[in-house]
Amino acid sequence: MLHVREENKKQQIHSEKKEKETLVFLTSKRETRHIFEKIIADFNESQDDIYIELMAVPNPEQELQIRAIQGEFPDIVEFIGAEKDDLVKYVKGGYLQELGDFSATHCVNEHFLEKLKILNGTYVLPLSVNYRGIFYNRRMMEEDGYQIPSTYAELIHTMQQIKKARKLPIVFADKDSWTIHQGWDAIDMSSRGSQDNLFQNVLNGTTVLYEDPIALDSTRKFLEIRQYGQKQTINTGYDEAVKKFAKGEAYMFLQGNWAYPIIKKINPYMDLLFMPFPTYNENQARIVVKIDATLGVSASCKHPEAAGKFLDYVFSKNVSEYYADQAGAYSCIKSVDVADNYAKVFTDSIRSGEFFLEEFAYESEKSNARDVLFQNLTSSPQTYTERTFLKEWNDLLILQKGA
């Protein structure tokens, strides 16, 4: 009897889904997947005509490429960052539809929207921007008598003191290629600001990385601070590093704010502070942000009006505030002003307009090749000088130019 009743219930749910206009939503960012699960569940519960089916796969980029070839492009797609080269391919291939007439588009701050224009059209809508720096376990730091460093010299001194106490000052996630370069970016951007001109000039042949003083200094710092991390940082993946930090096994974590929701999910009561990587002089760190999560709609979507209603829901004030609050992110939505107290230095600068918006983005294959160089540097630092590493990177950029 119980089995029959359960089967009848399943058939009823399946029948209800079939009657509704079903849209498949491919999520790409695992750190915020649980946030979208809640948003989608609430949306499905709120109305009777549309059902959003969440697709979560281990390799979303690869899955999307396969589905594009097979003619099964998801109705709604979450992209990570402003990877314009990859997005342009989908736009030119006719996989994404122009969103200029969607009402949700008018909810987005034009400054961020303009940066995502492709072929003079709007094909993805940004939800938030991200930033890089150092997470601090504020309570642990204070209880053990360590001050939050405000300069690079103070950072090294603090890490030396923690190491002398036979504790782990900072944890690194060097095993996963997608995140290893983020630490170098955090260091370099804090001193330089946007890297757009640097890499564009390298491609133009007017600059070489291995003669750039900030790049040389950033590489030196990148290696120096690893003296205070766990042994063989190349063996620690992102998930393990997040858990170590969230569980209080390290005082600091060099990463981006995208790690915030996972850290808080593991340890909801953790007293977090997120700061720019400290420079040589106090209060001189530059604030640099990048477009983070964006949503696009398939050109082959059979229910574009339903997709529009879902985007209206996601980009509404209440839902966008919920997303920004849970993700620990700065929202791209006009009506949202979430005060991220854990990252106040960043949000105050963005709110006042005193920040750089980084636009340079590697295509996936080029990004992977660059990350391999960083992993080689991290696993065998004794075989490199700052100059030889940057020369390899410079040569890679030139070699892949136009590829």
Tab-separated table of N, CA and C in Angstrom, residues 96-180:
chain	number	residue	atom	x	y	z
A	96	LEU	N	23.007	31.793	-28.365
A	96	LEU	CA	22.440	32.692	-27.353
A	96	LEU	C	21.573	33.751	-28.018
A	97	GLN	N	20.481	34.112	-27.359
A	97	GLN	CA	19.620	35.140	-27.926
A	97	GLN	C	19.888	36.500	-27.301
A	98	GLU	N	19.624	37.532	-28.052
A	98	GLU	CA	19.837	38.910	-27.604
A	98	GLU	C	18.787	39.235	-26.552
A	99	LEU	N	19.232	39.873	-25.458
A	99	LEU	CA	18.357	40.100	-24.302
A	99	LEU	C	17.949	41.563	-24.133
A	100	GLY	N	18.216	42.382	-25.142
A	100	GLY	CA	17.922	43.806	-25.029
A	100	GLY	C	16.464	44.112	-24.738
A	101	ASP	N	15.551	43.269	-25.225
A	101	ASP	CA	14.111	43.507	-25.030
A	101	ASP	C	13.569	42.836	-23.772
A	102	PHE	N	14.413	42.087	-23.066
A	102	PHE	CA	13.964	41.454	-21.821
A	102	PHE	C	13.885	42.518	-20.723
A	103	SER	N	12.814	42.500	-19.969
A	103	SER	CA	12.637	43.521	-18.927
A	103	SER	C	13.704	43.414	-17.839
A	104	ALA	N	14.239	42.214	-17.594
A	104	ALA	CA	15.271	42.042	-16.563
A	104	ALA	C	16.529	42.827	-16.895
A	105	THR	N	16.764	43.047	-18.201
A	105	THR	CA	17.962	43.775	-18.631
A	105	THR	C	17.993	45.181	-18.042
A	106	HIS	N	16.822	45.775	-17.875
A	106	HIS	CA	16.752	47.145	-17.372
A	106	HIS	C	16.987	47.234	-15.866
A	107	CYS	N	17.090	46.089	-15.212
A	107	CYS	CA	17.377	46.071	-13.774
A	107	CYS	C	18.877	46.180	-13.494
A	108	VAL	N	19.698	45.935	-14.526
A	108	VAL	CA	21.143	45.854	-14.343
A	108	VAL	C	21.793	47.222	-14.495
A	109	ASN	N	22.777	47.488	-13.651
A	109	ASN	CA	23.550	48.728	-13.727
A	109	ASN	C	24.225	48.811	-15.097
A	110	GLU	N	23.959	49.902	-15.816
A	110	GLU	CA	24.449	50.045	-17.191
A	110	GLU	C	25.973	49.956	-17.283
A	111	HIS	N	26.660	50.401	-16.227
A	111	HIS	CA	28.129	50.396	-16.248
A	111	HIS	C	28.665	48.982	-16.436
A	112	PHE	N	28.048	48.019	-15.723
A	112	PHE	CA	28.480	46.629	-15.843
A	112	PHE	C	27.931	46.004	-17.125
A	113	LEU	N	26.713	46.361	-17.477
A	113	LEU	CA	26.079	45.804	-18.668
A	113	LEU	C	26.864	46.157	-19.922
A	114	GLU	N	27.351	47.380	-19.968
A	114	GLU	CA	28.067	47.866	-21.140
A	114	GLU	C	29.359	47.064	-21.373
A	115	LYS	N	29.968	46.609	-20.281
A	115	LYS	CA	31.229	45.879	-20.392
A	115	LYS	C	31.038	44.480	-20.983
A	116	LEU	N	29.789	44.019	-21.045
A	116	LEU	CA	29.519	42.677	-21.543
A	116	LEU	C	28.916	42.663	-22.942
A	117	LYS	N	28.929	43.800	-23.601
A	117	LYS	CA	28.382	43.880	-24.955
A	117	LYS	C	29.187	42.976	-25.894
A	118	ILE	N	28.488	42.212	-26.704
A	118	ILE	CA	29.120	41.352	-27.702
A	118	ILE	C	28.459	41.636	-29.045
A	119	LEU	N	29.271	42.029	-30.014
A	119	LEU	CA	28.745	42.392	-31.341
A	119	LEU	C	27.618	43.419	-31.210
A	120	ASN	N	27.841	44.374	-30.299
A	120	ASN	CA	26.896	45.465	-30.031
A	120	ASN	C	25.566	44.998	-29.456
A	121	GLY	N	25.515	43.798	-28.944
A	121	GLY	CA	24.282	43.300	-28.354
A	121	GLY	C	24.486	42.801	-26.937
A	122	THR	N	23.377	42.632	-26.205
A	122	THR	CA	23.400	42.122	-24.838
A	122	THR	C	22.946	40.672	-24.853
A	123	TYR	N	23.866	39.757	-24.550
A	123	TYR	CA	23.550	38.333	-24.606
A	123	TYR	C	23.631	37.649	-23.242
A	124	VAL	N	24.232	38.310	-22.270
A	124	VAL	CA	24.253	37.794	-20.899
A	124	VAL	C	24.017	38.948	-19.934
A	125	LEU	N	23.369	38.632	-18.821
A	125	LEU	CA	23.089	39.634	-17.791
A	125	LEU	C	23.909	39.307	-16.546
A	126	PRO	N	24.694	40.267	-16.043
A	126	PRO	CA	25.544	40.008	-14.872
A	126	PRO	C	24.770	40.107	-13.562
A	127	LEU	N	25.047	39.166	-12.674
A	127	LEU	CA	24.445	39.187	-11.345
A	127	LEU	C	25.337	39.886	-10.328
A	128	SER	N	26.655	39.670	-10.451
A	128	SER	CA	27.551	40.186	-9.416
A	128	SER	C	28.953	40.347	-9.968
A	129	VAL	N	29.801	41.017	-9.186
A	129	VAL	CA	31.222	41.112	-9.506
A	129	VAL	C	32.005	40.429	-8.389
A	130	ASN	N	33.218	39.981	-8.710
A	130	ASN	CA	34.048	39.355	-7.683
A	130	ASN	C	35.350	40.108	-7.495
A	131	TYR	N	36.066	39.777	-6.447
A	131	TYR	CA	37.337	40.425	-6.130
A	131	TYR	C	38.222	39.446	-5.381
A	132	ARG	N	39.521	39.715	-5.440
A	132	ARG	CA	40.512	38.801	-4.878
A	132	ARG	C	41.235	39.437	-3.699
A	133	GLY	N	41.690	38.599	-2.772
A	133	GLY	CA	42.404	39.125	-1.615
A	133	GLY	C	42.710	38.022	-0.622
A	134	ILE	N	42.744	38.370	0.655
A	134	ILE	CA	43.037	37.399	1.716
A	134	ILE	C	41.875	37.345	2.703
A	135	PHE	N	41.391	36.109	2.947
A	135	PHE	CA	40.450	35.876	4.039
A	135	PHE	C	41.238	35.742	5.336
A	136	TYR	N	40.699	36.356	6.388
A	136	TYR	CA	41.271	36.208	7.730
A	136	TYR	C	40.209	35.619	8.661
A	137	ASN	N	40.613	34.692	9.497
A	137	ASN	CA	39.751	34.237	10.580
A	137	ASN	C	39.940	35.246	11.710
A	138	ARG	N	39.070	36.240	11.726
A	138	ARG	CA	39.259	37.380	12.619
A	138	ARG	C	39.271	36.965	14.094
A	139	ARG	N	38.386	36.080	14.467
A	139	ARG	CA	38.316	35.679	15.871
A	139	ARG	C	39.603	34.974	16.300
A	140	MET	N	40.097	34.073	15.483
A	140	MET	CA	41.349	33.373	15.807
A	140	MET	C	42.512	34.350	15.912
A	141	MET	N	42.566	35.294	14.979
A	141	MET	CA	43.655	36.276	14.992
A	141	MET	C	43.633	37.073	16.291
A	142	GLU	N	42.441	37.557	16.663
A	142	GLU	CA	42.318	38.397	17.856
A	142	GLU	C	42.579	37.598	19.134
A	143	GLU	N	42.015	36.390	19.212
A	143	GLU	CA	42.165	35.586	20.426
A	143	GLU	C	43.614	35.182	20.669
A	144	ASP	N	44.375	35.001	19.587
A	144	ASP	CA	45.774	34.595	19.726
A	144	ASP	C	46.738	35.780	19.700
A	145	GLY	N	46.175	36.992	19.692
A	145	GLY	CA	46.997	38.188	19.833
A	145	GLY	C	47.681	38.679	18.571
A	146	TYR	N	47.143	38.318	17.399
A	146	TYR	CA	47.741	38.782	16.140
A	146	TYR	C	46.875	39.883	15.529
A	147	GLN	N	47.540	40.936	15.057
A	147	GLN	CA	46.815	42.025	14.411
A	147	GLN	C	46.605	41.716	12.928
A	148	ILE	N	45.517	42.262	12.372
A	148	ILE	CA	45.284	42.123	10.933
A	148	ILE	C	46.333	42.966	10.216
A	149	PRO	N	47.163	42.366	9.356
A	149	PRO	CA	48.238	43.127	8.695
A	149	PRO	C	47.692	44.216	7.776
A	150	SER	N	48.319	45.368	7.806
A	150	SER	CA	47.918	46.470	6.923
A	150	SER	C	48.984	46.781	5.873
A	151	THR	N	50.161	46.164	5.992
A	151	THR	CA	51.230	46.315	4.996
A	151	THR	C	51.818	44.940	4.711
A	152	TYR	N	52.584	44.845	3.646
A	152	TYR	CA	53.194	43.563	3.294
A	152	TYR	C	54.204	43.131	4.365
A	153	ALA	N	54.968	44.064	4.895
A	153	ALA	CA	55.943	43.735	5.942
A	153	ALA	C	55.231	43.162	7.170
A	154	GLU	N	54.080	43.742	7.525
A	154	GLU	CA	53.314	43.255	8.667
A	154	GLU	C	52.759	41.856	8.393
A	155	LEU	N	52.355	41.612	7.136
A	155	LEU	CA	51.852	40.290	6.774
A	155	LEU	C	52.936	39.225	6.991
A	156	ILE	N	54.128	39.493	6.489
A	156	ILE	CA	55.236	38.543	6.657
A	156	ILE	C	55.559	38.350	8.140
A	157	HIS	N	55.592	39.452	8.900
A	157	HIS	CA	55.906	39.368	10.327
A	157	HIS	C	54.859	38.525	11.056
A	158	THR	N	53.585	38.760	10.758
A	158	THR	CA	52.516	38.012	11.421
A	158	THR	C	52.610	36.525	11.093
A	159	MET	N	52.860	36.216	9.839
A	159	MET	CA	52.968	34.813	9.443
A	159	MET	C	54.181	34.154	10.092
A	160	GLN	N	55.252	34.902	10.254
A	160	GLN	CA	56.438	34.362	10.933
A	160	GLN	C	56.115	34.009	12.384
A	161	GLN	N	55.371	34.894	13.056
A	161	GLN	CA	55.008	34.654	14.452
A	161	GLN	C	54.094	33.441	14.594
A	162	ILE	N	53.141	33.303	13.670
A	162	ILE	CA	52.225	32.157	13.715
A	162	ILE	C	52.992	30.862	13.464
A	163	LYS	N	53.908	30.906	12.518
A	163	LYS	CA	54.696	29.713	12.195
A	163	LYS	C	55.580	29.308	13.373
A	164	LYS	N	56.128	30.311	14.079
A	164	LYS	CA	56.939	30.025	15.263
A	164	LYS	C	56.114	29.327	16.338
A	165	ALA	N	54.816	29.639	16.359
A	165	ALA	CA	53.916	29.008	17.329
A	165	ALA	C	53.469	27.625	16.855
A	166	ARG	N	54.070	27.159	15.743
A	166	ARG	CA	53.810	25.835	15.178
A	166	ARG	C	52.357	25.674	14.744
A	167	LYS	N	51.834	26.744	14.202
A	167	LYS	CA	50.492	26.714	13.622
A	167	LYS	C	50.588	27.135	12.153
A	168	LEU	N	49.525	26.878	11.394
A	168	LEU	CA	49.532	27.156	9.955
A	168	LEU	C	49.038	28.577	9.692
A	169	PRO	N	49.920	29.470	9.209
A	169	PRO	CA	49.507	30.855	8.974
A	169	PRO	C	48.499	31.008	7.837
A	170	ILE	N	48.740	30.296	6.719
A	170	ILE	CA	47.924	30.524	5.520
A	170	ILE	C	47.843	29.232	4.721
A	171	VAL	N	46.708	29.023	4.055
A	171	VAL	CA	46.514	27.820	3.262
A	171	VAL	C	46.340	28.204	1.791
A	172	PHE	N	46.887	27.368	0.904
A	172	PHE	CA	46.826	27.621	-0.539
A	172	PHE	C	46.158	26.443	-1.248
A	173	ALA	N	45.430	26.751	-2.306
A	173	ALA	CA	44.770	25.720	-3.124
A	173	ALA	C	45.469	25.657	-4.469
A	174	ASP	N	46.628	25.009	-4.516
A	174	ASP	CA	47.464	25.021	-5.723
A	174	ASP	C	47.244	23.822	-6.637
A	175	LYS	N	46.542	22.805	-6.157
A	175	LYS	CA	46.361	21.602	-6.968
A	175	LYS	C	45.407	21.834	-8.134
A	176	ASP	N	44.360	22.626	-7.905
A	176	ASP	CA	43.363	22.887	-8.950
A	176	ASP	C	43.830	24.026	-9.841
A	177	SER	N	43.945	23.735	-11.127
A	177	SER	CA	44.530	24.712	-12.049
A	177	SER	C	43.710	25.985	-12.162
A	178	TRP	N	42.385	25.887	-12.002
A	178	TRP	CA	41.540	27.068	-12.231
A	178	TRP	C	41.761	28.164	-11.193
A	179	THR	N	42.302	27.801	-10.041
A	179	THR	CA	42.405	28.795	-8.971
A	179	THR	C	43.833	29.226	-8.653
A	180	ILE	N	44.832	28.494	-9.167
A	180	ILE	CA	46.205	28.762	-8.737
A	180	ILE	C	46.678	30.160	-9.144
